[in-house]
XYZ file of C-alpha atoms in Angstrom:
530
model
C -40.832 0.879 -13.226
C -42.560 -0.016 -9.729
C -40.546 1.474 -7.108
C -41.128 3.291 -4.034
C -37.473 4.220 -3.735
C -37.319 6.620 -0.952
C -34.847 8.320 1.301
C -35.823 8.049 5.188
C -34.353 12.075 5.834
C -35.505 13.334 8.735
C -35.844 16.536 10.446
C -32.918 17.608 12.669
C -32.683 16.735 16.539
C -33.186 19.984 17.499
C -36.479 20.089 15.760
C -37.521 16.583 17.175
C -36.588 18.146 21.158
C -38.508 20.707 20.451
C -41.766 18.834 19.698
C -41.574 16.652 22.522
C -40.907 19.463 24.697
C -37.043 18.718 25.513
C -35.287 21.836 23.611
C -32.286 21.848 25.817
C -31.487 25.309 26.709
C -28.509 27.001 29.004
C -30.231 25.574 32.353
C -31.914 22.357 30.875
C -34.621 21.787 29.529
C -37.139 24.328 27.880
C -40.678 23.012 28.329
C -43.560 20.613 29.720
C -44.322 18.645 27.127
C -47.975 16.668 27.187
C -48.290 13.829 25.134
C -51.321 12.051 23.242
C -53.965 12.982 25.224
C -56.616 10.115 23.786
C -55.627 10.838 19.756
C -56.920 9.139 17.140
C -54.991 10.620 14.955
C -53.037 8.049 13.163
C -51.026 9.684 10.924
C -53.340 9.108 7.592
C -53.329 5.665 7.524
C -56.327 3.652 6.092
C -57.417 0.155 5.841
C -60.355 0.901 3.095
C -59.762 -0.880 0.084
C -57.453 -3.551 2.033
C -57.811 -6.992 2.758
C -56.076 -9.417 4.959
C -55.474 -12.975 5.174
C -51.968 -14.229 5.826
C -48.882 -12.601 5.135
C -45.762 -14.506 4.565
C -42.812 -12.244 5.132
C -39.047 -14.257 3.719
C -36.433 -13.891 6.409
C -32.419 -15.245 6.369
C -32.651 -16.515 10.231
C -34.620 -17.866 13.063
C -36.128 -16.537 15.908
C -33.446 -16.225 18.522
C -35.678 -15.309 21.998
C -32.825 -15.322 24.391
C -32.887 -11.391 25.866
C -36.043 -10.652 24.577
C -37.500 -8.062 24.875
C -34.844 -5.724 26.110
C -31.718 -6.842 24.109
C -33.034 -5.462 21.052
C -32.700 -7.063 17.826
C -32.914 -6.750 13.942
C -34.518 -9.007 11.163
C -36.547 -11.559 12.503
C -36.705 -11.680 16.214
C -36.914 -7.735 16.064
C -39.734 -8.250 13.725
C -41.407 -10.525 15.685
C -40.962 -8.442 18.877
C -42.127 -5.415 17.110
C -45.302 -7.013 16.633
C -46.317 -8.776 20.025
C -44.453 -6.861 22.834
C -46.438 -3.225 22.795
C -44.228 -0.218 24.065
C -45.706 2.688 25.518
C -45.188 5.590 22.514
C -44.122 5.775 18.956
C -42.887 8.073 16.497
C -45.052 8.956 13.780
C -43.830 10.091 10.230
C -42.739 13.382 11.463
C -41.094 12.299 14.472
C -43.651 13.441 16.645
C -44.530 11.411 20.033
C -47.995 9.800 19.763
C -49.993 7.590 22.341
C -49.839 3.756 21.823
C -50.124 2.314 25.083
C -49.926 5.188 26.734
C -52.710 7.456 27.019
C -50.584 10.915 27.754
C -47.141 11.542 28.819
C -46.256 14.559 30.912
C -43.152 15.320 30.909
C -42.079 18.337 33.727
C -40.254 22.039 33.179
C -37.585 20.651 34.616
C -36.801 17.777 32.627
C -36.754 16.245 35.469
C -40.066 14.021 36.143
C -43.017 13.299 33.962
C -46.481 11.796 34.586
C -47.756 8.401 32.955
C -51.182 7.562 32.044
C -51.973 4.280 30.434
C -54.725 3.678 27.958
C -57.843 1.750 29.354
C -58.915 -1.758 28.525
C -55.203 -2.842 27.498
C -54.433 -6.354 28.189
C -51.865 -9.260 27.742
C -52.134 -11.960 24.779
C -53.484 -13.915 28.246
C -56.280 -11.862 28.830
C -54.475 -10.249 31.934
C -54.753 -6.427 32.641
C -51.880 -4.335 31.289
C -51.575 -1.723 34.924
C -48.837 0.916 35.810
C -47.265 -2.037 38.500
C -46.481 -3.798 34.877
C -44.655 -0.513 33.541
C -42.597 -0.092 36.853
C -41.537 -4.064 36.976
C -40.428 -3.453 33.058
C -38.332 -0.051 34.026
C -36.514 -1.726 36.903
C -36.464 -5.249 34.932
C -34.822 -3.745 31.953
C -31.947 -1.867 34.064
C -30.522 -5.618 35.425
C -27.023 -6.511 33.804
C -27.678 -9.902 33.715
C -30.521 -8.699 31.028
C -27.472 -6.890 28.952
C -30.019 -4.677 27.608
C -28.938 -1.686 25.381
C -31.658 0.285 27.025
C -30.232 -0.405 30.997
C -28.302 2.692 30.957
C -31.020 5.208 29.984
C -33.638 3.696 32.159
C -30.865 4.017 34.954
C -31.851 7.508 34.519
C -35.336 6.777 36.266
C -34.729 7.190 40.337
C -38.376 6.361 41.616
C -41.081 5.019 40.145
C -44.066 5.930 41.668
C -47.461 4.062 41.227
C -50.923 5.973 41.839
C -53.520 3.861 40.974
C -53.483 0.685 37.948
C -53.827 3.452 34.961
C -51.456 6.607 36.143
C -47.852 6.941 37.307
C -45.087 8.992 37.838
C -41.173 8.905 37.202
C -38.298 11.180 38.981
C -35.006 11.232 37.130
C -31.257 11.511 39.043
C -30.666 14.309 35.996
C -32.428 16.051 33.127
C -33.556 13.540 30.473
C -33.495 15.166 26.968
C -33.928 11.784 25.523
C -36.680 10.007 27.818
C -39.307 10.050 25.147
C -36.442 7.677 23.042
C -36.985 5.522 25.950
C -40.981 4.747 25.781
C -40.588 4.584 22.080
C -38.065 1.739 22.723
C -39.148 0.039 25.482
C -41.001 -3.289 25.068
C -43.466 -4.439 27.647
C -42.703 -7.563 29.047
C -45.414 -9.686 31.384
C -43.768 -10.422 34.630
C -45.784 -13.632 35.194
C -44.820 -15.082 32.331
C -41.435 -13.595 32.037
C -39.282 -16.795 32.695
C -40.766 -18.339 29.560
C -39.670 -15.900 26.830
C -36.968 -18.314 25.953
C -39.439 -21.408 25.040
C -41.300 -18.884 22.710
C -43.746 -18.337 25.416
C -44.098 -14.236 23.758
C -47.182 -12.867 26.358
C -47.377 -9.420 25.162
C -49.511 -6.524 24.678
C -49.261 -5.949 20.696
C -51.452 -6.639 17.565
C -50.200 -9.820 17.276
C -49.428 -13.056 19.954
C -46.301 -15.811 18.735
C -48.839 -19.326 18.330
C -46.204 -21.142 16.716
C -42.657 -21.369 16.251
C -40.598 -24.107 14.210
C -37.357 -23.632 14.676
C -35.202 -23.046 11.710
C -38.299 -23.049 9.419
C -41.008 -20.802 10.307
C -42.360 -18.589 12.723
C -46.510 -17.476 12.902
C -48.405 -14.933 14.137
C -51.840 -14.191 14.389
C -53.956 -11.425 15.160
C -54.843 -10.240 18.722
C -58.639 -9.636 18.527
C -58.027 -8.097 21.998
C -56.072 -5.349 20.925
C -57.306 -1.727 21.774
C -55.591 0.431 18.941
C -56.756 0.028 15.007
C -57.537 -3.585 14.197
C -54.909 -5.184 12.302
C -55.496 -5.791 8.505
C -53.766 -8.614 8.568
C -55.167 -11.930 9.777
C -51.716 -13.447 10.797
C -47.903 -13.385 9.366
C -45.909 -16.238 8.926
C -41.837 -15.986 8.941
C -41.009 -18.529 6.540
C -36.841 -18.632 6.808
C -34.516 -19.277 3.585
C -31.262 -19.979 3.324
C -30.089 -17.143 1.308
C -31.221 -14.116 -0.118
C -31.698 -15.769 -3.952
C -33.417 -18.400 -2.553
C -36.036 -15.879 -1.051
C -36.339 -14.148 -4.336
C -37.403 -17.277 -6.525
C -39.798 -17.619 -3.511
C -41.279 -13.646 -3.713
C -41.293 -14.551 -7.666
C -43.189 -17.674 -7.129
C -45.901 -16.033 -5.077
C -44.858 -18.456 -1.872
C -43.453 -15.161 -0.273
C -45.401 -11.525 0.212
C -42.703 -9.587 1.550
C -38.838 -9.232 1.911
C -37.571 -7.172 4.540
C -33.680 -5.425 3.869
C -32.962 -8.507 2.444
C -33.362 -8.199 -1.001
C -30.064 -8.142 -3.236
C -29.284 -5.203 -4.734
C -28.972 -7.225 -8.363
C -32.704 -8.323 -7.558
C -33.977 -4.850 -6.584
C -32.708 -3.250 -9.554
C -34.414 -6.313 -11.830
C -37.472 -5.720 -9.562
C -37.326 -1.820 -9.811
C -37.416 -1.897 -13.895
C -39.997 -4.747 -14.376
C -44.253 -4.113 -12.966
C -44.511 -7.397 -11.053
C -43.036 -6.946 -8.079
C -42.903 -3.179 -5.755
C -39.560 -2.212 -4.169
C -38.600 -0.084 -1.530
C -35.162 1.710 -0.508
C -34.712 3.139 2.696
C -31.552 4.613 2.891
C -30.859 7.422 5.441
C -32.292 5.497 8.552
C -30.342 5.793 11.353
C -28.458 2.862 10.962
C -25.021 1.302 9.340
C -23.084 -1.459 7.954
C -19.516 -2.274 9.695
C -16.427 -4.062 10.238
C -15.924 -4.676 13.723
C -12.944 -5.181 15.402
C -11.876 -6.527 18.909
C -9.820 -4.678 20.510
C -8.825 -7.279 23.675
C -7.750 -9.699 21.006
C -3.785 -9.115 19.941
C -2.633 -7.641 17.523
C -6.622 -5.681 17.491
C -4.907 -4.019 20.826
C -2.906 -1.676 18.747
C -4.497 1.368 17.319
C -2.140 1.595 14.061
C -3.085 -1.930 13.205
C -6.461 -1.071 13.489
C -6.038 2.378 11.410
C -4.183 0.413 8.777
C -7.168 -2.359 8.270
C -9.080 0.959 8.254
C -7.195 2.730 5.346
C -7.013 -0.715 3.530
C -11.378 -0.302 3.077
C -12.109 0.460 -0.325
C -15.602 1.623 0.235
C -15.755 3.129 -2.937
C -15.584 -0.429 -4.416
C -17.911 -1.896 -2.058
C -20.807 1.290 -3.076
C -19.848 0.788 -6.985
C -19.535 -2.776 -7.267
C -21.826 -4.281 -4.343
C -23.929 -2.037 -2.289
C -25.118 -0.181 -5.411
C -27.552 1.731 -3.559
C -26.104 4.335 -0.541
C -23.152 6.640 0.160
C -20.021 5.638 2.138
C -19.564 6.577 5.415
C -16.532 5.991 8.397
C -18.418 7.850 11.226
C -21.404 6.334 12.446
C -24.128 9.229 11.881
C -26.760 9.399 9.403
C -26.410 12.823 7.257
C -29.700 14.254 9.423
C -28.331 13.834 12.371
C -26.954 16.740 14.188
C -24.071 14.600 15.105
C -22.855 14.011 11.997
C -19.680 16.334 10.108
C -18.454 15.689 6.734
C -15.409 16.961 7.947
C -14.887 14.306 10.138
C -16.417 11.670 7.896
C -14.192 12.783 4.961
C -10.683 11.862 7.193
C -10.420 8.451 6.451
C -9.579 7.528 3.137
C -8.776 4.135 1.358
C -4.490 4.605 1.237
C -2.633 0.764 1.115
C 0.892 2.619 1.384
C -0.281 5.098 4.511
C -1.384 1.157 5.444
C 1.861 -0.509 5.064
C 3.763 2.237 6.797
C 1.619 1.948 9.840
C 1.958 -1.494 9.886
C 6.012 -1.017 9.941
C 5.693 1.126 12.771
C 3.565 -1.133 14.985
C 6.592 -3.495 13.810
C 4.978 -5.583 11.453
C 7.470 -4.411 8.805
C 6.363 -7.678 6.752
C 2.623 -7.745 7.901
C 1.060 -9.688 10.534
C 2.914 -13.152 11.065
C -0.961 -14.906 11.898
C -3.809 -14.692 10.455
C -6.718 -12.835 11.508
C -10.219 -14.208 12.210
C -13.301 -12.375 11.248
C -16.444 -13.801 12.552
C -19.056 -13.704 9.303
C -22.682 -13.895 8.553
C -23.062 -15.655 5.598
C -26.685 -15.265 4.978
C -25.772 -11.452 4.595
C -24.176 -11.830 0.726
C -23.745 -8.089 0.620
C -21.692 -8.240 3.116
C -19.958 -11.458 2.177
C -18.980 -9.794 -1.124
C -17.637 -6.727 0.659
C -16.023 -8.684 3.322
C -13.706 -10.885 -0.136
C -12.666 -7.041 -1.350
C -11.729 -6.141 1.763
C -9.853 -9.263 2.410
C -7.772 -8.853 -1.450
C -6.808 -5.328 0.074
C -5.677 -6.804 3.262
C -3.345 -9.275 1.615
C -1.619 -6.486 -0.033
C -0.574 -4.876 3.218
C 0.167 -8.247 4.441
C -2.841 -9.378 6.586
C -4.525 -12.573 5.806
C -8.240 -12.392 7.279
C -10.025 -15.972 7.395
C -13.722 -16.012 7.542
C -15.249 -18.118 9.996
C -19.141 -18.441 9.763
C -21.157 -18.469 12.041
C -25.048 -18.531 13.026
C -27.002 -15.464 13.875
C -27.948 -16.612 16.915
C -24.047 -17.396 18.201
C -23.395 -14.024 16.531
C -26.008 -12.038 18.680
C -24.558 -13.289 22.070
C -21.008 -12.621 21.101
C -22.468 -8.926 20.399
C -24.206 -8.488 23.495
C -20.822 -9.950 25.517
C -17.784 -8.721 23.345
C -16.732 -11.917 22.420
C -16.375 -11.919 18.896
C -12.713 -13.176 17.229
C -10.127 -10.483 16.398
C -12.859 -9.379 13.652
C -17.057 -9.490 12.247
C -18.879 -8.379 9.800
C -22.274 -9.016 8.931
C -24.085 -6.801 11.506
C -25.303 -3.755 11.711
C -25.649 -0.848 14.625
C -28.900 0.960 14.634
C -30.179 4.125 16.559
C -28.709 6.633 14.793
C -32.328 8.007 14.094
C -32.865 8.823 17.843
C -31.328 11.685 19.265
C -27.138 11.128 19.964
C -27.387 10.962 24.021
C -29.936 7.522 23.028
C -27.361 6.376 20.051
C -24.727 6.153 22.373
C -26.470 4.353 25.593
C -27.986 1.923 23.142
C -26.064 0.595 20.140
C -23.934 -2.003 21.502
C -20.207 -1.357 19.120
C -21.530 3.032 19.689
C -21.517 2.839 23.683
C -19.224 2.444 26.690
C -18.820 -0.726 27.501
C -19.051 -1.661 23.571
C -18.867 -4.654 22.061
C -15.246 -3.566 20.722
C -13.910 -3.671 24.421
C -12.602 -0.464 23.621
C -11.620 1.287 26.290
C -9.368 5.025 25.576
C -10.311 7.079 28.100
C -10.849 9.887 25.594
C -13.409 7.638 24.161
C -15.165 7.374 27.520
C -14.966 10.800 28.687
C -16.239 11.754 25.218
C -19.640 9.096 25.420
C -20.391 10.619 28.810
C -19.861 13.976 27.656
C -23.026 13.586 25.277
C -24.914 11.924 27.587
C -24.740 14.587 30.418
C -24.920 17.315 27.336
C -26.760 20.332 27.160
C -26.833 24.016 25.973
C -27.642 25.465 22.880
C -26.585 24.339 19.383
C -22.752 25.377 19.359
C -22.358 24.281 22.774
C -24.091 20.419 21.505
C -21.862 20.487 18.314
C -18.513 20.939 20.224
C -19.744 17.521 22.468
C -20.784 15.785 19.242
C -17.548 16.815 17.228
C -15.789 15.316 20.051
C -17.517 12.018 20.618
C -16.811 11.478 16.387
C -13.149 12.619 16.828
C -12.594 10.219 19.232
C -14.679 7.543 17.646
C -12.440 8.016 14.481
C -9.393 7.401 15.902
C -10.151 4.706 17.740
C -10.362 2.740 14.616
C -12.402 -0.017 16.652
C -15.872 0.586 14.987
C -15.192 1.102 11.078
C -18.234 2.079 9.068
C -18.465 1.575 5.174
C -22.094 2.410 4.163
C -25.669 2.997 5.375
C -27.498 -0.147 6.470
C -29.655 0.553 3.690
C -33.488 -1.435 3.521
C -33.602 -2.892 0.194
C -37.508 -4.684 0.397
C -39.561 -5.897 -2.205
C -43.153 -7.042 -2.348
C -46.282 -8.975 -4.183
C -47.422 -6.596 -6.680
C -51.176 -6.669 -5.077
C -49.639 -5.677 -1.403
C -49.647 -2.630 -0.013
C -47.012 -1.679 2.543
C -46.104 0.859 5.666
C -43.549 1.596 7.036
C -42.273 4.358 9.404
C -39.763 7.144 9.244
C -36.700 5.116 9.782
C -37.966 1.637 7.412
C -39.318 -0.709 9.962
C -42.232 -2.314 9.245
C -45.999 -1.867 10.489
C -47.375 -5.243 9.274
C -50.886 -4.418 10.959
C -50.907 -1.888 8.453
C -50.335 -3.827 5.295
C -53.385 -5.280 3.261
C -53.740 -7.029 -0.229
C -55.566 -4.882 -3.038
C -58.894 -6.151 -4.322
């Protein structure tokens, strides 16, 4: 067997706060926290004994660059993103803060300020000078609503932004900001001279790699920035080469034409791949992130919450673990098992019941089911998904809804996330964040937040996202406000959860990989073997 099989768990919130100095206490926030201070430190990592040369990573969709780089995306364009937009920290395998473009971070007693200082010699892909004016612009940039950014409503946090000199700032908050660090981990930095171009592929960044060509709906290519003023990349470039479908992108990693698959590797292929020595796999499981059936709540009969609860109870996510996922646990609230948010309690409540269904259904007076069909809104590059979507839709019948797939591109899909118009149902996509701490997860992910993509809007459910966003206290006092929030996310029945959004990846036996805590992908860390 050739597997690197592991499980992303990491250690709890309150252990994260505390390293990055934001252990929330009875009157805020415990500690100054400093921040890199010049570290070389990188975690262990090691090029010796790697080569590069170009990677070609397999990937089920194109490059979509409308709201990049603050309406953050998955697979490719996230990918991409990653690679050429630089943010200001990162987590390291611990979940500790560490310097990227950011020299140190200061962050006040109070909670309530913190002090910037930028690395020197950092530059754009142009050869332009990365300065604080360019962090300020992005802060302000990011908190627009015509950007629809996940990330507005944290950075709305950020009252002044004050500028000392083209290396150092400093940031005042309107409140205490347990979950600031989430921000510069997050945050891609955009060029505002160039900023009206992202959408032709025009990607001016500050990361170890700059976009030099993009064909759409076939390939995207990246190479190297010599410029760059971290660790040299191993890599020479990376090419996106897209497929079709996930089998199609197997025959390809099997041929050699392909490197590396990223989360889209069947599970039928990863256990072939797992048992055999030619090709490595990867599962990342616990990661902050989740498979779901979405539903629209502005769209009739989606307006009623026992119609909703019924399509809930009619989930067999048993059968969707045994028979497609494979790999995973179930889940119906939207927390990873590390996260302090998360209760088994809670996620044990709802439970796959077709006659609780039908009498729900009678009492919202559909007594003989639904009298039109409902639409869901599918990805069809997503086969997993596709599969679980068909059981789901057998159940359905049996209660008396008929759901009709429509498919759709990624692209299409991403703006009807960002805007809430999807059709009376999706699947295909997944909501992410879960990893950070639960004031970030529910600012951020798009069907998690208020306004969500679900147009959901109980009042319980608002008072109970705003509750964990102005949270604080000690650990009882944080459970209550988390217990609530998954309460009310539960029976809203808007947002239903079936499984982790587990990674399955696979790669050329002679290529080494890294990833971080939470599986996504540091391709300027990966190198061939001699």
């Amino acid at each position: 067997m050739n597997t690197d099989e592991t499980t992303f768990i990491k250690q709890p919130i309150s252990r994260r706060t505390a390293i990055r100095g934001a252990a929330l206490g009875g009157a805020g926030l415990a500690a100054a926290a400093l921040i890199g201070c010049s570290s070389d430190d990188d975690g262990g990592f090691s090029s010796e004994n790697l080569t590069g040369g170009e990677l070609v990573v397999g990937v089920g969709n194109d490059l979509n660059p409308k709201g990049v780089p603050y309406r953050l995306q998955a697979s490719t364009t996230g990918m991409v993103v990653r690679h050429a937009f630089g943010t200001l920290l990162q987590y390291d395998e611990e979940l500790q803060a560490e310097p990227y473009l950011a020299e140190s971070v200061t962050i006040a007693d109070d909670a309530m300020s913190c002090e910037i200082k930028l690395r020197e010699g950092i530059t754009f892909h142009d050869g332009r000078q990365f300065t604080a004016e360019d962090v300020k612009w992005n802060l302000l940039k990011v908190t627009e609503p015509e950007q629809r950014s996940q990330l507005g409503q944290i950075a709305k946090g950020v009252e002044n932004i004050i500028v000392a000199d083209d290396r150092s700032l400093r940031l005042e908050f309107n409140r205490p900001m347990a979950n600031f660090t989430d921000l510069l981990v997050i945050s891609p930095m955009a060029d505002p001279d160039t900023f009206d171009q992202i959408e032709t592929g025009m990607f001016n960044g500050t990361g170890p790699y700059r976009l030099t060509e993009w064909n759409p709906k076939e390939s995207v290519k990246m190479e190297r920035f010599e410029n760059f003023v971290l660790d040299t990349p191993v890599m020479d470039s990376i090419t996106f080469l897209q497929f079709q479908d996930n089998q199609a992108q197997g025959i390809a990693l099997e041929a050699g034409d392909v490197h590396y698959i990223h989360e889209q590797v069947s599970p039928e292929d990863y256990e072939r791949w797992s048992a055999g020595d030619q090709i490595k796999t990867r599962a990342a499981i616990e990661r902050g992130s989740g498979w779901y059936f979405g539903l629209n709540c502005a769209i009739p009969p989606m307006d009623d919450v026992r119609v909703r609860k019924a399509m809930n109870l009619a989930m067999n996510r048993d059968r969707f673990l045994n028979e497609v996922l494979l790999i995973g646990r179930k889940m119906t609230t939207p927390w990873p098992t590390f996260s302090p948010a998360f209760d088994e309690a809670i996620d044990s409540q709802v439970t796959y019941d077709l006659d609780a269904a039908k009498a729900l259904l009678a009492e919202a007076g559909y007594p003989d089911g639904l009298p039109e069909p409902i639409t869901c809104t599918l990805l069809p590059t997503r086969l997993a998904q596709v599969r679980c979507g068909e059981i789901w839709q057998a159940d359905l019948a049996k209660i008396g809804i008929n759901l009709e797939f429509k498919q759709t591109e990624y692209a299409e899909m991403i703006g009807m996330l960002s805007s809430g118009t999807f059709d009376q149902a999706w699947v295909g996509f997944g909501y992410g964040f879960g990893q950070f701490q639960p004031a970030t997860t529910v600012q951020v992910a798009f069907p998690l937040r208020y306004p969500n993509t679900s147009n959901y809007e109980a009042q319980e459910w608002i008072d109970a996202v705003e509750a964990i966003k102005n949270a604080s206290g000690g650990a009882d006092e944080l459970g209550e406000v988390y217990d609530r929030y998954t309460q009310a996310f539960v029976d809203g029945h808007f947002v239903l959860p079936f499984s982790p959004r587990t990674a399955l990846n696979a790669r050329a036996g002679n290529l080494e990989d890294y990833l971080n805590v939470y599986g996504i992908p540091f391709f300027e860390r990966f190198g061939f073997t001699n």
